């Protein structure tokens, strides 16, 4: 079975049309069609069927596309594992959320600048959904992502995630406030602040509110934790904040219990790629770290983005 044809079938299942697959791989639509037909002959199964002026995968085609994820990952792993003891050399493309980059990645990059000068790390900031898509498209080698226990992420079958660290989050409200577990229901009439680039904390907020018996009014969408604090201080709403991150005196972070809200950071890669020496080098160092979440600087500078 030709793995190139398997890859085209997998792309057809993802992109939905022969033309899109052809454009992505700089082929003609006819070539893609011929390759899928050849794959059907190899497998002895009908893989596609017409639907209007387009085609769609048959049940057999969908099953083979599912198998293709594992097969292609195994082929990648075999190719990259031919010389697992090779010296790490090359450019590693990393994307992730700001706190994860700051806490987990930058110490590793600083170390590699001294110990492995032939490994070049290129860093971009992305929210998890963006990073998952870029990994799937092979535009990133490593993503640093996060989710909440109340809003678990779904990276997809082609990706694998390794947890790095976890930290509790609480409810940020205007000070003064009693230093006790938050009564979420008491803020049913308050405007709520969530992230503008990822739905994870909004999902967590909606779950908390549902358990407390109300639907939250989402009023503001903000990335920066400092700006979230500005809005809370000005009385424009309440929102989730890291429990262990020092805040200004005008903001109180109330503990959440029953349920707790816990953010977990992950290192995410494409299946079969983790044996590539530069990636393996960074993954091993990330796993060995004992990380601490950043705190506000003495100048009051921003310490992270709303994860």
XYZ file of C-alpha atoms in Angstrom:
307
model
C 0.000 0.000 0.000
C 1.481 3.332 -1.108
C 1.699 5.657 1.909
C 1.518 8.706 -0.379
C -1.935 7.588 -1.444
C -2.908 7.055 2.175
C -1.842 10.623 2.889
C -4.028 11.935 0.067
C -6.993 9.959 1.410
C -6.413 11.395 4.881
C -6.252 14.900 3.409
C -9.496 14.241 1.504
C -11.186 13.241 4.759
C -9.932 16.482 6.355
C -10.411 18.968 3.501
C -13.568 17.490 1.973
C -12.849 17.899 -1.762
C -10.483 16.627 -4.439
C -9.816 20.201 -5.563
C -8.743 21.305 -2.056
C -6.402 18.320 -1.769
C -4.966 19.063 -5.207
C -4.377 22.734 -4.389
C -2.763 21.897 -1.045
C -0.317 19.435 -2.623
C 0.149 21.300 -5.921
C -1.310 18.461 -7.941
C -4.070 18.289 -10.500
C -7.507 17.128 -9.432
C -7.173 14.322 -11.955
C -3.949 13.114 -10.316
C -5.575 13.050 -6.880
C -8.546 11.137 -8.304
C -6.250 8.605 -9.971
C -4.268 8.065 -6.766
C -7.422 7.501 -4.710
C -8.679 5.071 -7.379
C -5.360 3.210 -7.233
C -5.616 3.014 -3.457
C -9.140 1.593 -3.757
C -7.774 -1.069 -6.124
C -4.975 -1.887 -3.667
C -7.410 -2.320 -0.791
C -10.206 -3.941 -2.762
C -12.756 -1.538 -1.275
C -14.790 1.396 -2.534
C -13.322 4.400 -0.710
C -15.321 7.320 -2.144
C -18.797 7.911 -3.550
C -20.357 10.841 -5.420
C -22.520 13.388 -3.607
C -23.786 16.010 -6.031
C -20.803 17.441 -7.905
C -18.391 16.377 -5.178
C -17.347 13.136 -3.503
C -17.327 11.892 0.057
C -15.660 8.993 1.838
C -17.606 5.766 2.152
C -17.680 4.021 5.564
C -14.737 1.923 4.330
C -12.938 5.106 3.267
C -13.473 6.673 6.681
C -12.149 3.570 8.429
C -9.070 3.533 6.216
C -8.523 7.271 6.877
C -8.620 6.527 10.622
C -6.031 3.779 10.126
C -3.959 6.156 7.997
C -3.342 8.409 11.028
C -1.633 5.541 12.877
C 0.087 4.133 9.792
C 1.576 7.459 8.703
C 2.665 8.259 12.256
C 4.419 4.896 12.429
C 6.165 5.578 9.103
C 7.290 8.991 10.366
C 8.557 7.410 13.584
C 10.495 4.759 11.664
C 12.075 7.358 9.384
C 13.068 9.675 12.224
C 14.256 6.813 14.420
C 16.842 5.481 11.995
C 19.546 7.272 13.954
C 18.146 8.025 17.401
C 21.611 8.831 18.763
C 22.344 11.536 16.216
C 23.419 14.907 17.564
C 20.386 17.254 17.700
C 20.651 19.689 14.800
C 18.033 21.876 13.150
C 15.268 24.413 13.663
C 12.498 23.558 16.113
C 9.231 25.456 15.579
C 7.395 25.996 18.873
C 4.064 27.722 19.387
C 2.078 28.191 22.559
C 0.415 30.387 25.138
C 2.500 33.091 26.773
C 2.659 31.701 30.318
C 3.650 28.262 29.033
C 6.388 29.773 26.891
C 7.654 31.946 29.725
C 7.516 29.288 32.445
C 8.447 26.105 30.592
C 10.187 26.946 27.324
C 12.414 29.980 27.912
C 14.571 28.280 30.591
C 15.133 25.389 28.166
C 16.023 27.758 25.310
C 18.520 29.552 27.535
C 20.137 26.224 28.433
C 20.305 25.054 24.813
C 22.028 28.294 23.811
C 24.918 27.100 25.959
C 24.817 23.319 25.428
C 23.367 22.736 21.930
C 24.216 25.672 19.704
C 23.121 23.813 16.551
C 19.507 23.678 17.710
C 17.601 26.834 16.787
C 14.228 27.370 18.498
C 11.703 29.632 16.747
C 8.873 30.752 19.064
C 5.376 31.985 18.203
C 2.446 32.784 20.485
C -0.778 30.860 19.820
C -3.837 29.761 21.720
C -4.429 25.966 21.877
C -6.957 25.678 19.032
C -4.610 27.625 16.738
C -1.621 25.499 17.792
C -3.467 22.204 17.247
C -4.312 23.215 13.669
C -0.732 24.272 12.943
C 0.616 20.996 14.328
C -1.815 19.011 12.186
C -0.678 20.999 9.126
C 2.983 20.350 10.032
C 3.642 24.060 10.510
C 4.749 23.544 14.135
C 6.902 20.842 15.711
C 5.828 21.462 19.319
C 2.909 23.250 20.937
C 2.572 24.368 24.544
C -1.146 24.328 25.285
C -3.509 24.196 28.234
C -6.966 23.188 29.278
C -9.137 23.285 32.392
C -10.467 20.304 34.279
C -13.953 21.699 33.571
C -13.181 22.174 29.854
C -10.800 19.448 28.636
C -9.192 20.009 25.237
C -9.478 17.608 22.284
C -6.221 17.781 20.322
C -7.219 15.075 17.826
C -6.080 11.554 17.022
C -3.000 12.695 15.105
C -1.579 14.547 18.129
C -0.317 13.425 21.520
C -0.106 15.525 24.690
C 2.117 15.214 27.767
C 1.109 17.148 30.908
C 3.759 19.547 32.252
C 2.277 21.287 35.289
C -1.032 22.275 36.862
C -2.180 25.284 38.865
C -5.476 26.191 40.565
C -7.545 29.135 39.355
C -9.955 31.213 41.389
C -12.602 33.879 40.905
C -11.244 37.410 40.579
C -13.578 39.971 42.189
C -13.229 43.574 43.414
C -11.606 43.921 46.843
C -12.385 43.878 49.652
C -13.929 40.409 49.685
C -14.084 37.736 52.352
C -11.122 35.350 52.156
C -13.217 32.218 51.758
C -14.399 29.921 48.989
C -16.256 31.785 46.266
C -20.040 31.619 46.238
C -20.379 31.615 42.463
C -24.152 32.115 42.663
C -23.562 35.468 44.380
C -22.160 36.767 41.073
C -25.080 35.635 38.919
C -25.953 39.244 38.061
C -22.357 40.338 37.430
C -20.824 40.756 33.972
C -18.193 38.077 33.303
C -14.796 38.420 31.607
C -13.408 35.617 29.409
C -10.601 35.049 26.905
C -10.977 36.563 23.429
C -8.930 33.930 21.542
C -9.873 30.621 23.158
C -13.121 29.204 24.509
C -11.657 27.106 27.342
C -12.169 29.559 30.197
C -15.602 30.565 28.874
C -16.551 26.871 28.892
C -15.260 26.620 32.464
C -17.210 29.743 33.479
C -20.402 28.409 31.915
C -19.952 25.073 33.693
C -19.414 26.810 37.051
C -22.472 28.988 36.489
C -24.625 26.060 35.397
C -23.737 24.153 38.557
C -24.661 27.284 40.545
C -28.010 27.543 38.752
C -27.596 30.497 36.382
C -26.409 31.487 32.899
C -23.475 33.925 32.981
C -23.612 37.188 31.061
C -20.352 37.259 29.078
C -19.596 40.966 28.716
C -15.870 41.249 27.955
C -13.291 39.170 26.071
C -9.711 39.894 27.155
C -6.332 38.157 26.685
C -4.130 39.995 29.195
C -4.402 39.094 32.878
C -3.417 42.641 33.814
C -6.243 44.047 31.712
C -8.653 41.589 33.338
C -7.563 43.028 36.681
C -8.107 46.570 35.361
C -11.695 45.711 34.440
C -12.345 44.004 37.769
C -10.884 46.977 39.658
C -13.107 49.382 37.700
C -16.179 47.293 38.528
C -16.784 46.080 34.969
C -17.026 42.405 35.820
C -15.539 39.300 37.409
C -13.439 36.532 35.860
C -11.129 33.599 36.398
C -7.545 34.319 37.511
C -4.635 32.102 38.640
C -4.929 31.518 42.386
C -1.147 31.571 42.931
C -0.462 34.751 40.953
C -0.126 37.897 43.097
C -2.680 40.542 42.168
C -2.994 44.231 42.891
C -4.624 45.206 46.189
C -7.885 46.211 44.481
C -8.523 42.618 43.331
C -9.226 39.535 45.422
C -8.957 36.013 43.975
C -11.442 33.817 45.797
C -10.719 30.072 45.980
C -13.088 27.844 44.037
C -14.237 24.547 45.508
C -16.803 21.915 44.597
C -15.789 22.068 41.845
C -12.258 23.387 41.764
C -10.899 24.937 38.579
C -7.444 23.645 37.621
C -5.427 24.664 34.555
C -2.990 22.080 33.185
C -0.249 22.895 30.674
C 0.793 20.354 28.038
C 3.543 19.703 25.512
C 1.805 18.540 22.319
C 3.403 16.948 19.252
C 2.329 15.048 16.164
C 2.288 11.301 16.699
C 5.490 9.675 15.524
C 7.558 12.869 15.635
C 8.846 12.881 19.215
C 11.967 10.835 18.391
C 13.365 13.582 16.125
C 16.547 14.533 18.050
C 15.945 18.319 18.475
C 12.334 17.725 19.546
C 13.290 14.853 21.848
C 15.947 17.069 23.430
C 13.422 19.792 24.295
C 10.708 17.353 25.395
C 13.109 15.631 27.804
C 14.074 18.960 29.362
C 10.484 20.109 29.647
C 9.574 16.869 31.414
C 12.497 17.214 33.832
C 11.666 20.765 34.863
C 10.270 21.814 38.198
C 8.479 24.961 37.084
C 7.045 27.855 39.029
C 4.352 30.120 37.687
C 5.454 33.722 37.073
C 4.557 36.445 39.501
C 3.950 40.128 38.946
C 7.172 42.099 38.646
C 7.998 44.922 41.028
C 7.108 47.404 38.283
C 3.667 45.924 37.865
C 4.396 44.596 34.376
C 2.263 41.997 32.690
C 3.052 38.480 33.873
C 1.136 36.471 31.331
C -1.912 36.193 29.143
C -5.257 34.874 30.102
C -4.765 31.196 29.545
